[in-house]
Amino acid sequence: TSWRAEDYVAELTERSTGQILRVEAKLRKKFPPIYSPTVYTMDPCIVTDIEGNILLWYLPRALTAERTVQMWDDMNLLDKSLRISKGSTSWRIKPTFFRAHPGWLKPGNASMSPAWFQQAHEKSNKLEVSVELAKNHSLAWLRKQVRGSALVGGILSIIHPELYAAGMDALRQLNTDPRSVHKGNRLAEILRVWSSPFT
């Protein structure tokens, strides 16, 4: 890009939702795209800001077609968990952030974390196993994702080793003391099949 990512982030406000055309047009003018008109590529590449900070890794076919299809098919196990709330203002489940018509998968969000931290609450709660992850169908999905999640973690260890190391440290701490998380008995079961460095 011809601009710094740090400057872009500093320009973002609560109104920068991607939904207000006037706000998006102002951002686009100040931080123009690399190519205009848009150029599409099927080759692996990275996108950097003017200082060389990597903003995006594009790695087509990093996973085999067979694995990709299997991961898509396995998502059907989460159908009961994916949700949208018509009256919600939360970015996680607000309808305007999802496609209006059905596609390959049911649109919606399912928050899954072995150590969920509830942000934006006046009184902070303890870390806990997220509600959706504690359900049996979610655990069944997680078991099917062991190898795929490990591969994604392997990619992360190469493209962002510091983030990977931080995630692995967090997992080691959770394994050492599962009682530090509410529903710790469920946590031990989840960590046996949790192969992602993301917590």
CSV table of N, CA, C and O in Angstrom, one decimal, residues 7 11-12 32 43 47 50 53 60 66-67 72 74 85 88 90 96 104 106 110 115 136 140 145 154 161 176 181 186:
chain,number,residue,atom,x,y,z
A,7,ASP,N,-1.7,4.4,10.6
A,7,ASP,CA,-2.5,5.5,10.3
A,7,ASP,C,-3.9,5.1,10.0
A,7,ASP,O,-4.8,5.8,10.4
A,11,GLU,N,-7.4,6.1,12.2
A,11,GLU,CA,-8.6,6.8,11.6
A,11,GLU,C,-9.9,6.2,11.9
A,11,GLU,O,-11.0,6.8,11.7
A,12,LEU,N,-9.9,4.9,12.3
A,12,LEU,CA,-11.2,4.2,12.5
A,12,LEU,C,-11.9,4.7,13.7
A,12,LEU,O,-11.3,5.0,14.7
A,32,PRO,N,-6.1,4.6,-0.3
A,32,PRO,CA,-6.6,4.0,-1.5
A,32,PRO,C,-6.1,2.5,-1.6
A,32,PRO,O,-5.1,2.2,-1.1
A,43,ASP,N,-2.3,-16.4,-7.5
A,43,ASP,CA,-0.9,-16.8,-7.1
A,43,ASP,C,-0.8,-16.4,-5.6
A,43,ASP,O,-1.3,-15.4,-5.2
A,47,VAL,N,0.4,-8.9,1.1
A,47,VAL,CA,0.1,-7.4,1.0
A,47,VAL,C,0.7,-6.7,2.2
A,47,VAL,O,0.5,-7.2,3.3
A,50,ILE,N,3.2,0.6,3.6
A,50,ILE,CA,4.3,1.3,3.1
A,50,ILE,C,5.6,1.0,3.9
A,50,ILE,O,6.7,1.1,3.4
A,53,ASN,N,5.0,-3.8,6.8
A,53,ASN,CA,4.2,-4.6,7.7
A,53,ASN,C,3.2,-5.5,6.9
A,53,ASN,O,2.5,-4.9,6.1
A,60,PRO,N,-3.5,-19.5,-1.6
A,60,PRO,CA,-4.5,-20.4,-2.2
A,60,PRO,C,-3.9,-21.9,-2.3
A,60,PRO,O,-2.7,-22.0,-2.5
A,66,GLU,N,-9.3,-31.9,-1.1
A,66,GLU,CA,-10.0,-32.9,-0.4
A,66,GLU,C,-10.2,-32.4,1.1
A,66,GLU,O,-11.3,-32.5,1.6
A,67,ARG,N,-9.2,-31.9,1.7
A,67,ARG,CA,-9.3,-31.4,3.1
A,67,ARG,C,-10.3,-30.2,3.2
A,67,ARG,O,-11.1,-30.1,4.1
A,72,TRP,N,-15.5,-28.0,5.0
A,72,TRP,CA,-16.8,-27.4,4.7
A,72,TRP,C,-17.9,-28.3,5.1
A,72,TRP,O,-18.9,-27.9,5.7
A,74,ASP,N,-17.9,-30.7,7.3
A,74,ASP,CA,-18.0,-30.8,8.7
A,74,ASP,C,-18.7,-29.6,9.4
A,74,ASP,O,-19.2,-29.8,10.5
A,85,SER,N,-29.3,-12.6,15.2
A,85,SER,CA,-30.4,-12.1,16.0
A,85,SER,C,-30.9,-10.8,15.3
A,85,SER,O,-30.1,-9.8,15.2
A,88,SER,N,-30.4,-7.5,17.3
A,88,SER,CA,-29.1,-7.3,17.9
A,88,SER,C,-28.3,-6.2,17.3
A,88,SER,O,-28.4,-5.9,16.1
A,90,SER,N,-25.1,-6.2,18.3
A,90,SER,CA,-23.8,-6.8,18.4
A,90,SER,C,-23.2,-7.2,17.0
A,90,SER,O,-23.9,-7.8,16.2
A,96,THR,N,-27.1,-7.5,9.3
A,96,THR,CA,-26.5,-6.8,8.2
A,96,THR,C,-25.1,-7.3,7.9
A,96,THR,O,-24.6,-6.9,6.8
A,104,TRP,N,-23.9,-22.1,0.8
A,104,TRP,CA,-23.4,-23.5,1.1
A,104,TRP,C,-23.7,-23.8,2.6
A,104,TRP,O,-24.0,-24.9,3.0
A,106,LYS,N,-25.4,-22.4,6.5
A,106,LYS,CA,-26.3,-21.5,7.2
A,106,LYS,C,-25.5,-20.2,7.7
A,106,LYS,O,-24.5,-20.4,8.3
A,110,ALA,N,-20.9,-18.6,15.7
A,110,ALA,CA,-20.8,-19.4,16.9
A,110,ALA,C,-19.5,-19.1,17.5
A,110,ALA,O,-18.4,-19.3,16.9
A,115,ALA,N,-11.2,-20.7,26.5
A,115,ALA,CA,-11.0,-19.7,27.6
A,115,ALA,C,-11.6,-18.4,27.1
A,115,ALA,O,-11.0,-17.4,26.8
A,136,ASN,N,-22.3,-30.9,22.9
A,136,ASN,CA,-21.8,-32.1,22.3
A,136,ASN,C,-21.6,-32.1,20.8
A,136,ASN,O,-20.6,-32.6,20.3
A,140,ALA,N,-18.1,-32.7,18.8
A,140,ALA,CA,-18.0,-33.6,17.6
A,140,ALA,C,-17.3,-32.9,16.4
A,140,ALA,O,-16.4,-33.5,15.8
A,145,GLN,N,-11.9,-31.6,13.4
A,145,GLN,CA,-11.0,-30.6,12.9
A,145,GLN,C,-9.6,-30.7,13.4
A,145,GLN,O,-8.8,-29.8,13.2
A,154,GLY,N,0.2,-24.7,12.1
A,154,GLY,CA,1.5,-24.8,11.5
A,154,GLY,C,1.8,-23.6,10.6
A,154,GLY,O,3.0,-23.1,10.6
A,161,PRO,N,5.3,-16.1,14.0
A,161,PRO,CA,5.8,-17.0,15.1
A,161,PRO,C,5.5,-16.4,16.5
A,161,PRO,O,5.2,-17.2,17.4
A,176,THR,N,-2.1,-26.8,32.4
A,176,THR,CA,-1.5,-26.9,33.8
A,176,THR,C,-2.5,-26.7,34.9
A,176,THR,O,-2.5,-27.4,35.9
A,181,VAL,N,-10.3,-21.8,34.8
A,181,VAL,CA,-11.4,-21.5,33.9
A,181,VAL,C,-12.7,-22.1,34.4
A,181,VAL,O,-12.7,-23.2,34.9
A,186,ARG,N,-15.1,-29.5,31.9
A,186,ARG,CA,-15.3,-29.6,30.5
A,186,ARG,C,-14.0,-29.2,29.7
A,186,ARG,O,-13.8,-29.7,28.6
